[in-house]
Protein backbone atom coordinates (compact mmCIF):
# COMPACT_ATOMS: atom_id res chain seq x y z
CA UNK A 1 0.00 0.00 0.00
CA UNK A 2 1.31 3.45 -0.94
CA UNK A 3 2.57 5.47 2.02
CA UNK A 4 0.76 8.62 0.97
CA UNK A 5 -2.46 10.59 1.31
CA UNK A 6 -4.59 12.12 -1.43
CA UNK A 7 -6.40 15.38 -0.87
CA UNK A 8 -9.17 16.72 -3.08
CA UNK A 9 -10.27 20.34 -3.35
CA UNK A 10 -14.03 19.86 -3.68
CA UNK A 11 -14.40 23.39 -5.09
CA UNK A 12 -12.36 22.54 -8.17
CA UNK A 13 -12.09 18.73 -8.13
CA UNK A 14 -8.28 19.02 -8.18
CA UNK A 15 -6.39 16.24 -6.38
CA UNK A 16 -2.91 16.01 -4.95
CA UNK A 17 -1.05 13.00 -3.58
CA UNK A 18 1.39 13.75 -0.76
CA UNK A 19 3.86 11.11 0.49
CA UNK A 20 3.95 10.24 4.20
CA UNK A 21 7.59 10.63 5.28
CA UNK A 22 8.97 10.01 8.80
CA UNK A 23 5.37 9.88 10.06
CA UNK A 24 4.30 13.23 8.59
CA UNK A 25 3.07 14.94 5.44
CA UNK A 26 4.51 18.15 4.03
CA UNK A 27 2.36 21.25 4.55
CA UNK A 28 4.36 22.93 1.76
CA UNK A 29 3.02 20.29 -0.66
CA UNK A 30 -0.51 20.94 0.65
CA UNK A 31 0.00 24.63 -0.05
CA UNK A 32 0.50 23.92 -3.75
CA UNK A 33 -3.09 22.71 -4.01
CA UNK A 34 -4.64 25.00 -1.42
CA UNK A 35 -2.76 28.33 -1.24
CA UNK A 36 -4.19 30.57 1.49
CA UNK A 37 -5.97 27.70 3.32
CA UNK A 38 -4.14 27.27 6.63
CA UNK A 39 -3.99 24.34 9.03
CA UNK A 40 -5.78 25.42 12.20
CA UNK A 41 -3.89 23.80 15.06
CA UNK A 42 -3.82 25.84 18.29
CA UNK A 43 -1.17 24.53 20.68
CA UNK A 44 0.51 22.69 17.77
CA UNK A 45 -1.29 19.55 18.89
CA UNK A 46 -0.90 17.87 15.49
CA UNK A 47 1.83 19.95 13.88
CA UNK A 48 5.47 18.89 13.52
CA UNK A 49 7.47 22.12 13.41
CA UNK A 50 10.89 20.53 12.91
CA UNK A 51 12.84 17.52 11.73
CA UNK A 52 15.00 16.52 14.66
CA UNK A 53 17.55 13.79 15.33
CA UNK A 54 17.98 14.50 19.05
CA UNK A 55 15.26 12.80 21.11
CA UNK A 56 12.92 9.95 20.24
CA UNK A 57 9.71 9.67 22.21
CA UNK A 58 6.95 7.09 21.85
CA UNK A 59 4.16 8.07 24.21
CA UNK A 60 2.09 4.92 23.63
CA UNK A 61 4.96 2.55 24.40
CA UNK A 62 6.60 4.72 27.09
CA UNK A 63 9.93 5.01 25.24
CA UNK A 64 12.38 7.90 25.59
CA UNK A 65 15.81 7.91 23.92
CA UNK A 66 18.47 10.58 23.57
CA UNK A 67 20.35 10.13 20.28
CA UNK A 68 19.20 6.50 20.24
CA UNK A 69 20.29 5.64 23.79
CA UNK A 70 17.46 4.51 26.13
CA UNK A 71 16.88 6.92 29.01
CA UNK A 72 17.05 4.02 31.48
CA UNK A 73 20.62 3.16 30.43
CA UNK A 74 21.74 6.78 30.47
CA UNK A 75 20.23 7.36 33.92
CA UNK A 76 21.94 4.28 35.28
CA UNK A 77 25.37 4.54 33.65
CA UNK A 78 26.00 8.06 32.39
CA UNK A 79 26.42 11.50 33.96
CA UNK A 80 24.64 14.76 33.19
CA UNK A 81 27.76 16.27 31.62
CA UNK A 82 28.24 13.27 29.35
CA UNK A 83 24.54 13.39 28.36
CA UNK A 84 24.90 17.12 27.59
CA UNK A 85 27.79 16.27 25.26
CA UNK A 86 25.75 13.47 23.66
CA UNK A 87 22.75 15.74 23.04
CA UNK A 88 24.91 18.45 21.49
CA UNK A 89 27.33 16.34 19.47
CA UNK A 90 25.16 13.35 18.59
CA UNK A 91 27.68 10.77 19.87
CA UNK A 92 29.00 9.71 23.25
CA UNK A 93 32.43 11.29 23.87
CA UNK A 94 35.67 9.31 23.90
CA UNK A 95 37.67 9.53 27.14
CA UNK A 96 39.77 12.40 25.77
CA UNK A 97 36.78 14.25 24.37
CA UNK A 98 34.98 13.95 27.69
CA UNK A 99 38.01 15.15 29.66
CA UNK A 100 38.32 18.22 27.44
CA UNK A 101 34.56 18.90 27.71
CA UNK A 102 34.61 18.50 31.50
CA UNK A 103 37.58 20.87 31.78
CA UNK A 104 36.02 23.49 29.55
CA UNK A 105 32.74 23.44 31.46
CA UNK A 106 34.54 23.50 34.81
CA UNK A 107 36.63 26.54 33.85
CA UNK A 108 33.66 28.58 32.67
CA UNK A 109 31.56 28.32 35.82
CA UNK A 110 32.41 31.78 37.15
CA UNK A 111 30.11 34.66 36.34
CA UNK A 112 31.20 38.26 35.79
CA UNK A 113 31.19 40.09 39.12
CA UNK A 114 28.83 42.70 37.71
CA UNK A 115 26.21 40.04 36.96
CA UNK A 116 26.07 39.24 40.63
CA UNK A 117 26.87 42.54 42.35
CA UNK A 118 25.15 45.02 40.09
CA UNK A 119 22.51 42.91 38.48
CA UNK A 120 21.31 40.06 40.72
CA UNK A 121 21.68 42.08 43.89
CA UNK A 122 19.51 44.79 42.38
CA UNK A 123 16.40 42.62 42.63
CA UNK A 124 13.80 43.14 45.32
CA UNK A 125 14.52 41.03 48.42
CA UNK A 126 11.62 38.63 47.79
CA UNK A 127 12.12 38.20 44.01
CA UNK A 128 11.23 34.73 42.69
CA UNK A 129 14.47 32.84 41.82
CA UNK A 130 13.07 31.83 38.42
CA UNK A 131 12.22 35.44 37.56
CA UNK A 132 15.79 36.38 38.50
CA UNK A 133 17.18 33.55 36.38
CA UNK A 134 15.19 34.54 33.29
CA UNK A 135 16.56 38.08 33.50
CA UNK A 136 20.12 37.07 34.41
CA UNK A 137 20.40 34.68 31.45
CA UNK A 138 19.19 37.43 29.10
CA UNK A 139 21.67 39.86 30.68
CA UNK A 140 24.59 37.51 29.92
CA UNK A 141 24.25 38.37 26.23
CA UNK A 142 25.43 41.89 27.04
CA UNK A 143 28.61 40.52 28.64
CA UNK A 144 29.71 38.41 25.66
CA UNK A 145 29.69 40.47 22.53
CA UNK A 146 30.82 37.49 20.41
CA UNK A 147 27.46 35.88 21.27
CA UNK A 148 26.05 37.45 18.13
CA UNK A 149 28.52 35.53 15.93
CA UNK A 150 26.27 32.49 15.79
CA UNK A 151 27.71 31.22 12.49
CA UNK A 152 31.30 31.39 13.76
CA UNK A 153 31.65 27.84 15.11
CA UNK A 154 34.32 28.73 17.65
CA UNK A 155 32.24 31.58 19.09
CA UNK A 156 29.11 29.40 19.01
CA UNK A 157 30.82 26.63 21.01
CA UNK A 158 32.11 29.18 23.49
CA UNK A 159 28.57 30.35 24.26
CA UNK A 160 27.34 26.75 24.59
CA UNK A 161 30.04 25.99 27.15
CA UNK A 162 29.43 29.25 28.98
CA UNK A 163 25.69 28.66 29.21
CA UNK A 164 25.92 25.07 30.48
CA UNK A 165 28.70 26.02 32.91
CA UNK A 166 27.19 29.23 34.29
CA UNK A 167 23.60 28.05 34.69
CA UNK A 168 24.22 26.29 38.05
CA UNK A 169 26.20 29.32 39.27
CA UNK A 170 23.37 31.69 38.39
CA UNK A 171 20.79 29.29 39.80
CA UNK A 172 22.57 28.99 43.15
CA UNK A 173 23.14 32.77 43.22
CA UNK A 174 19.38 33.42 42.89
CA UNK A 175 18.75 31.11 45.84
CA UNK A 176 21.48 32.62 48.04
CA UNK A 177 20.14 36.08 47.33
CA UNK A 178 16.55 35.10 48.12
CA UNK A 179 17.52 33.68 51.53
CA UNK A 180 20.00 36.46 52.33
CA UNK A 181 23.08 34.22 52.30
CA UNK A 182 26.43 35.32 50.79
CA UNK A 183 27.24 34.16 47.26
CA UNK A 184 29.45 31.05 47.03
CA UNK A 185 32.03 30.94 44.24
CA UNK A 186 32.34 27.79 42.11
CA UNK A 187 34.78 25.15 43.35
CA UNK A 188 36.61 23.78 40.34
CA UNK A 189 37.76 20.68 42.22
CA UNK A 190 34.16 19.39 42.26
CA UNK A 191 32.12 17.69 39.58
CA UNK A 192 29.25 19.58 37.89
CA UNK A 193 26.46 18.58 40.27
CA UNK A 194 28.50 18.54 43.50
CA UNK A 195 29.75 22.03 42.64
CA UNK A 196 26.15 23.21 42.27
CA UNK A 197 25.28 21.70 45.68
CA UNK A 198 28.31 23.42 47.19
CA UNK A 199 27.20 26.79 45.79
CA UNK A 200 23.70 26.13 47.17
CA UNK A 201 24.46 24.94 50.68
CA UNK A 202 28.00 25.90 51.74
CA UNK A 203 28.06 27.90 54.97
CA UNK A 204 31.37 28.28 56.86
CA UNK A 205 33.15 25.03 56.05
CA UNK A 206 36.36 25.55 54.01
CA UNK A 207 35.38 22.84 51.53
CA UNK A 208 31.80 21.66 51.08
CA UNK A 209 31.46 18.02 50.10
CA UNK A 210 27.92 17.04 49.12
CA UNK A 211 26.65 13.62 50.14
CA UNK A 212 27.66 11.45 47.14
CA UNK A 213 24.26 9.70 47.06
CA UNK A 214 22.42 13.01 46.91
CA UNK A 215 24.77 14.40 44.31
CA UNK A 216 24.30 11.29 42.16
CA UNK A 217 20.51 11.41 42.61
CA UNK A 218 20.39 15.04 41.48
CA UNK A 219 22.65 14.20 38.54
CA UNK A 220 20.14 11.49 37.52
CA UNK A 221 17.30 14.02 37.75
CA UNK A 222 19.33 16.36 35.53
CA UNK A 223 19.77 13.53 32.99
CA UNK A 224 16.02 12.83 33.00
CA UNK A 225 15.19 16.50 32.44
CA UNK A 226 17.91 17.24 29.85
CA UNK A 227 15.66 17.02 26.80
CA UNK A 228 12.11 16.14 25.83
CA UNK A 229 11.93 17.06 22.14
CA UNK A 230 9.51 19.83 21.10
CA UNK A 231 8.14 20.83 24.53
CA UNK A 232 6.98 24.39 25.26
CA UNK A 233 10.36 25.83 26.35
CA UNK A 234 12.31 24.11 23.58
CA UNK A 235 9.80 25.49 21.10
CA UNK A 236 10.39 28.97 22.59
CA UNK A 237 14.15 28.46 22.17
CA UNK A 238 13.67 27.40 18.56
CA UNK A 239 11.29 30.24 17.72
CA UNK A 240 13.61 32.92 19.10
CA UNK A 241 16.66 31.12 17.70
CA UNK A 242 15.06 31.08 14.26
CA UNK A 243 15.27 34.89 14.20
CA UNK A 244 19.07 34.47 14.68
CA UNK A 245 19.04 36.14 18.08
CA UNK A 246 22.05 35.27 20.27
CA UNK A 247 21.78 32.06 22.35
CA UNK A 248 21.51 33.88 25.72
CA UNK A 249 18.40 35.76 24.54
CA UNK A 250 16.92 32.57 23.10
CA UNK A 251 17.71 30.67 26.29
CA UNK A 252 16.11 33.40 28.40
CA UNK A 253 12.92 32.95 26.34
CA UNK A 254 13.08 29.21 26.97
CA UNK A 255 13.51 29.84 30.72
CA UNK A 256 10.50 32.17 30.61
CA UNK A 257 8.40 29.40 29.05
CA UNK A 258 9.57 27.01 31.74
CA UNK A 259 8.52 29.48 34.44
CA UNK A 260 4.84 28.81 33.68
CA UNK A 261 2.98 26.42 36.01
CA UNK A 262 1.80 24.29 33.11
CA UNK A 263 5.38 23.43 32.23
CA UNK A 264 8.13 23.82 34.84
CA UNK A 265 5.80 24.34 37.78
CA UNK A 266 3.97 21.02 37.87
CA UNK A 267 6.12 19.39 40.57
CA UNK A 268 5.50 22.38 42.82
CA UNK A 269 1.75 21.85 42.23
CA UNK A 270 2.19 18.19 43.29
CA UNK A 271 3.75 19.21 46.61
CA UNK A 272 1.00 21.75 47.24
CA UNK A 273 -1.62 19.10 46.41
CA UNK A 274 -0.05 16.48 48.71
CA UNK A 275 0.26 19.04 51.51
CA UNK A 276 -3.37 20.06 51.16
CA UNK A 277 -4.54 16.41 51.17
CA UNK A 278 -2.65 16.16 54.46
CA UNK A 279 -3.17 12.49 55.37
CA UNK A 280 -3.70 9.05 53.85
CA UNK A 281 -7.27 9.01 55.20
CA UNK A 282 -8.16 11.90 52.89
CA UNK A 283 -6.94 10.21 49.69
CA UNK A 284 -10.25 8.58 48.77
CA UNK A 285 -12.15 11.84 49.20
CA UNK A 286 -9.58 13.64 47.07
CA UNK A 287 -9.82 11.06 44.29
CA UNK A 288 -13.60 11.41 44.38
CA UNK A 289 -13.23 15.19 43.96
CA UNK A 290 -10.90 14.63 40.97
CA UNK A 291 -13.42 12.27 39.36
CA UNK A 292 -16.18 14.81 39.93
CA UNK A 293 -14.10 17.30 37.90
CA UNK A 294 -13.54 19.60 40.91
CA UNK A 295 -9.74 19.39 40.73
CA UNK A 296 -6.91 17.59 38.92
CA UNK A 297 -4.55 14.96 40.16
CA UNK A 298 -1.31 16.90 39.74
CA UNK A 299 1.63 14.92 38.36
CA UNK A 300 -0.71 12.61 36.46
CA UNK A 301 -1.37 12.61 32.73
CA UNK A 302 0.76 13.87 29.87
CA UNK A 303 0.12 15.29 26.40
CA UNK A 304 2.35 12.66 24.83
CA UNK A 305 2.67 9.73 27.27
CA UNK A 306 -0.40 7.53 27.40
CA UNK A 307 1.33 5.02 29.65
CA UNK A 308 3.69 5.23 32.64
CA UNK A 309 6.22 8.02 31.91
CA UNK A 310 9.56 6.12 31.74
CA UNK A 311 11.21 8.96 33.65
CA UNK A 312 8.72 8.58 36.51
CA UNK A 313 9.78 4.94 36.99
CA UNK A 314 13.43 5.94 37.32
CA UNK A 315 12.58 8.82 39.63
CA UNK A 316 10.60 6.53 41.92
CA UNK A 317 13.69 4.33 42.34
CA UNK A 318 15.90 7.39 42.85
CA UNK A 319 13.53 8.65 45.54
CA UNK A 320 14.17 5.51 47.60
CA UNK A 321 17.94 6.13 47.47
CA UNK A 322 17.48 9.78 48.48
CA UNK A 323 15.16 9.03 51.39
CA UNK A 324 17.77 6.56 52.74
CA UNK A 325 19.98 9.62 53.29
CA UNK A 326 17.49 12.37 54.10
CA UNK A 327 14.83 10.35 55.87
CA UNK A 328 11.48 9.79 54.21
CA UNK A 329 9.54 12.78 52.96
CA UNK A 330 6.35 12.60 55.05
CA UNK A 331 4.29 13.28 51.92
CA UNK A 332 5.58 10.11 50.23
CA UNK A 333 2.98 7.79 51.79
CA UNK A 334 0.17 10.02 50.52
CA UNK A 335 1.72 10.00 47.04
CA UNK A 336 2.08 6.20 47.02
CA UNK A 337 -1.51 5.73 48.16
CA UNK A 338 -2.76 8.21 45.53
CA UNK A 339 -0.87 6.33 42.82
CA UNK A 340 -2.19 2.96 44.00
CA UNK A 341 -5.80 4.17 44.13
CA UNK A 342 -5.59 6.00 40.79
CA UNK A 343 -3.98 3.12 38.91
CA UNK A 344 -6.77 0.78 39.93
CA UNK A 345 -9.59 3.23 39.17
CA UNK A 346 -11.37 3.10 35.83
CA UNK A 347 -11.53 6.92 35.56
CA UNK A 348 -7.73 7.12 35.32
CA UNK A 349 -7.18 3.82 33.49
CA UNK A 350 -9.70 4.59 30.75
CA UNK A 351 -8.13 8.04 30.17
CA UNK A 352 -4.59 6.62 30.18
CA UNK A 353 -3.59 8.81 33.11
CA UNK A 354 -0.34 7.62 34.72
CA UNK A 355 2.25 9.35 36.92
CA UNK A 356 4.46 11.71 34.93
CA UNK A 357 8.01 12.88 35.67
CA UNK A 358 6.75 15.46 38.13
CA UNK A 359 4.79 13.18 40.44
CA UNK A 360 7.86 12.18 42.47
CA UNK A 361 10.56 14.72 41.50
CA UNK A 362 9.22 17.42 43.84
CA UNK A 363 9.30 15.00 46.78
CA UNK A 364 12.99 14.38 46.11
CA UNK A 365 13.83 18.08 45.72
CA UNK A 366 11.95 18.89 48.91
CA UNK A 367 13.69 16.12 50.86
CA UNK A 368 17.04 17.50 49.63
CA UNK A 369 16.12 20.89 51.08
CA UNK A 370 15.28 22.85 47.93
CA UNK A 371 12.50 25.41 48.43
CA UNK A 372 9.51 25.08 46.06
CA UNK A 373 10.51 28.24 44.20
CA UNK A 374 13.76 26.56 43.12
CA UNK A 375 12.03 23.64 41.38
CA UNK A 376 11.74 25.32 37.95
CA UNK A 377 15.28 26.66 38.34
CA UNK A 378 16.58 23.09 38.77
CA UNK A 379 14.67 22.11 35.65
CA UNK A 380 16.28 25.01 33.74
CA UNK A 381 19.82 23.91 34.69
CA UNK A 382 19.16 20.47 33.22
CA UNK A 383 17.20 21.54 30.14
CA UNK A 384 19.86 24.05 29.02
CA UNK A 385 21.81 21.32 27.19
CA UNK A 386 18.64 20.19 25.38
CA UNK A 387 17.70 23.76 24.42
CA UNK A 388 21.19 24.33 23.02
CA UNK A 389 21.19 21.04 21.10
CA UNK A 390 17.95 22.12 19.38
CA UNK A 391 19.36 25.59 18.73
CA UNK A 392 22.46 24.13 17.04
CA UNK A 393 20.32 21.72 15.03
CA UNK A 394 18.07 24.46 13.68
CA UNK A 395 21.04 26.67 12.74
CA UNK A 396 22.73 23.75 10.97
CA UNK A 397 19.49 23.01 9.11
CA UNK A 398 19.23 26.67 8.07
CA UNK A 399 15.62 26.68 9.35
CA UNK A 400 13.27 29.39 8.17
CA UNK A 401 12.20 32.02 10.69
CA UNK A 402 9.21 30.74 12.72
CA UNK A 403 6.23 32.65 11.50
CA UNK A 404 2.87 30.86 11.68
CA UNK A 405 -0.31 32.09 10.04
CA UNK A 406 -3.65 32.92 11.68
CA UNK A 407 -7.31 32.52 10.88
CA UNK A 408 -8.63 36.08 11.15
CA UNK A 409 -11.93 36.31 13.07
CA UNK A 410 -12.06 40.08 13.77
CA UNK A 411 -14.09 42.94 12.22
CA UNK A 412 -14.15 43.64 8.53
CA UNK A 413 -13.10 47.12 7.37
CA UNK A 414 -14.95 49.99 9.08
CA UNK A 415 -14.45 53.77 9.02
CA UNK A 416 -12.65 55.54 11.87
CA UNK A 417 -15.00 57.52 14.12
CA UNK A 418 -13.50 60.68 15.71
CA UNK A 419 -13.55 60.55 19.56
CA UNK A 420 -15.94 63.53 19.74
CA UNK A 421 -18.57 61.47 17.87
CA UNK A 422 -18.24 58.26 19.94
N1 LIG B 1 -6.35 14.60 36.74
C1 LIG B 1 -7.64 14.29 36.41
N2 LIG B 1 -8.09 14.19 35.16
C2 LIG B 1 -7.22 14.42 34.18
C3 LIG B 1 -5.86 14.75 34.43
C4 LIG B 1 -5.45 14.83 35.78
N3 LIG B 1 -4.17 15.12 36.08
N4 LIG B 1 -5.21 14.93 33.25
C5 LIG B 1 -6.12 14.72 32.30
N5 LIG B 1 -7.33 14.42 32.86
C6 LIG B 1 -8.57 14.05 32.13
C7 LIG B 1 -9.24 15.28 31.58
O1 LIG B 1 -10.19 15.80 32.49
C8 LIG B 1 -9.87 14.74 30.33
O2 LIG B 1 -11.03 14.01 30.72
P1 LIG B 1 -12.36 14.07 29.79
O3 LIG B 1 -11.96 13.36 28.52
O4 LIG B 1 -13.40 13.36 30.60
O5 LIG B 1 -12.67 15.52 29.58
C9 LIG B 1 -8.87 13.71 29.81
O6 LIG B 1 -8.18 13.26 31.00
C10 LIG B 1 -7.85 14.28 28.81
O7 LIG B 1 -7.22 15.41 29.40
P2 LIG B 1 -6.64 16.68 28.61
O8 LIG B 1 -6.60 17.84 29.53
O9 LIG B 1 -7.39 16.83 27.31
O10 LIG B 1 -5.17 16.19 28.24
P3 LIG B 1 -3.98 17.13 27.74
O11 LIG B 1 -3.10 16.26 26.92
O12 LIG B 1 -4.46 18.41 27.13
O13 LIG B 1 -3.26 17.53 29.12
C11 LIG B 1 -1.79 17.61 30.95
C12 LIG B 1 -2.07 17.00 29.56
C13 LIG B 1 -1.80 19.16 30.88
C14 LIG B 1 -0.38 17.18 31.40
C15 LIG B 1 -2.85 17.10 31.94
O14 LIG B 1 -2.81 15.69 32.03
C16 LIG B 1 -2.72 17.71 33.34
O15 LIG B 1 -3.25 18.79 33.57
N6 LIG B 1 -1.98 17.03 34.28
C17 LIG B 1 -1.74 17.58 35.57
C18 LIG B 1 -0.59 18.60 35.52
C19 LIG B 1 0.76 17.95 35.30
O16 LIG B 1 1.11 16.97 35.97
N7 LIG B 1 1.57 18.53 34.40
C20 LIG B 1 2.94 18.05 34.15
C21 LIG B 1 3.11 17.53 32.77
S1 LIG B 1 4.76 16.89 32.58
C22 LIG B 1 5.74 18.26 32.23
O17 LIG B 1 5.32 19.26 31.74
C23 LIG B 1 7.18 18.21 32.58
PDB file of N, CA and C in Angstrom, residues 342 345-354:
ATOM      1  N   UNK A 342      -5.322   5.514  42.153  1.00  0.00           N
ATOM      2  CA  UNK A 342      -5.593   5.998  40.786  1.00  0.00           C
ATOM      3  C   UNK A 342      -5.371   4.898  39.751  1.00  0.00           C
ATOM      4  N   UNK A 345      -8.274   2.598  39.339  1.00  0.00           N
ATOM      5  CA  UNK A 345      -9.591   3.230  39.170  1.00  0.00           C
ATOM      6  C   UNK A 345      -9.874   3.437  37.679  1.00  0.00           C
ATOM      7  N   UNK A 346     -11.050   3.059  37.265  1.00  0.00           N
ATOM      8  CA  UNK A 346     -11.369   3.102  35.831  1.00  0.00           C
ATOM      9  C   UNK A 346     -11.299   4.522  35.254  1.00  0.00           C
ATOM     10  N   UNK A 347     -11.594   5.547  36.070  1.00  0.00           N
ATOM     11  CA  UNK A 347     -11.528   6.923  35.565  1.00  0.00           C
ATOM     12  C   UNK A 347     -10.141   7.205  34.979  1.00  0.00           C
ATOM     13  N   UNK A 348      -9.106   6.834  35.732  1.00  0.00           N
ATOM     14  CA  UNK A 348      -7.726   7.118  35.319  1.00  0.00           C
ATOM     15  C   UNK A 348      -7.263   6.128  34.256  1.00  0.00           C
ATOM     16  N   UNK A 349      -7.621   4.852  34.443  1.00  0.00           N
ATOM     17  CA  UNK A 349      -7.183   3.818  33.494  1.00  0.00           C
ATOM     18  C   UNK A 349      -7.761   4.103  32.113  1.00  0.00           C
ATOM     19  N   UNK A 350      -9.072   4.404  32.060  1.00  0.00           N
ATOM     20  CA  UNK A 350      -9.704   4.595  30.746  1.00  0.00           C
ATOM     21  C   UNK A 350      -9.183   5.844  30.036  1.00  0.00           C
ATOM     22  N   UNK A 351      -8.681   6.823  30.788  1.00  0.00           N
ATOM     23  CA  UNK A 351      -8.133   8.044  30.166  1.00  0.00           C
ATOM     24  C   UNK A 351      -6.612   7.969  30.001  1.00  0.00           C
ATOM     25  N   UNK A 352      -6.047   6.823  30.298  1.00  0.00           N
ATOM     26  CA  UNK A 352      -4.589   6.619  30.183  1.00  0.00           C
ATOM     27  C   UNK A 352      -3.819   7.645  31.011  1.00  0.00           C
ATOM     28  N   UNK A 353      -4.260   7.841  32.236  1.00  0.00           N
ATOM     29  CA  UNK A 353      -3.585   8.808  33.110  1.00  0.00           C
ATOM     30  C   UNK A 353      -2.658   8.061  34.062  1.00  0.00           C
ATOM     31  N   UNK A 354      -1.371   8.283  33.892  1.00  0.00           N
ATOM     32  CA  UNK A 354      -0.340   7.622  34.718  1.00  0.00           C
ATOM     33  C   UNK A 354       0.541   8.698  35.330  1.00  0.00           C
TER      34      UNK A 354
END
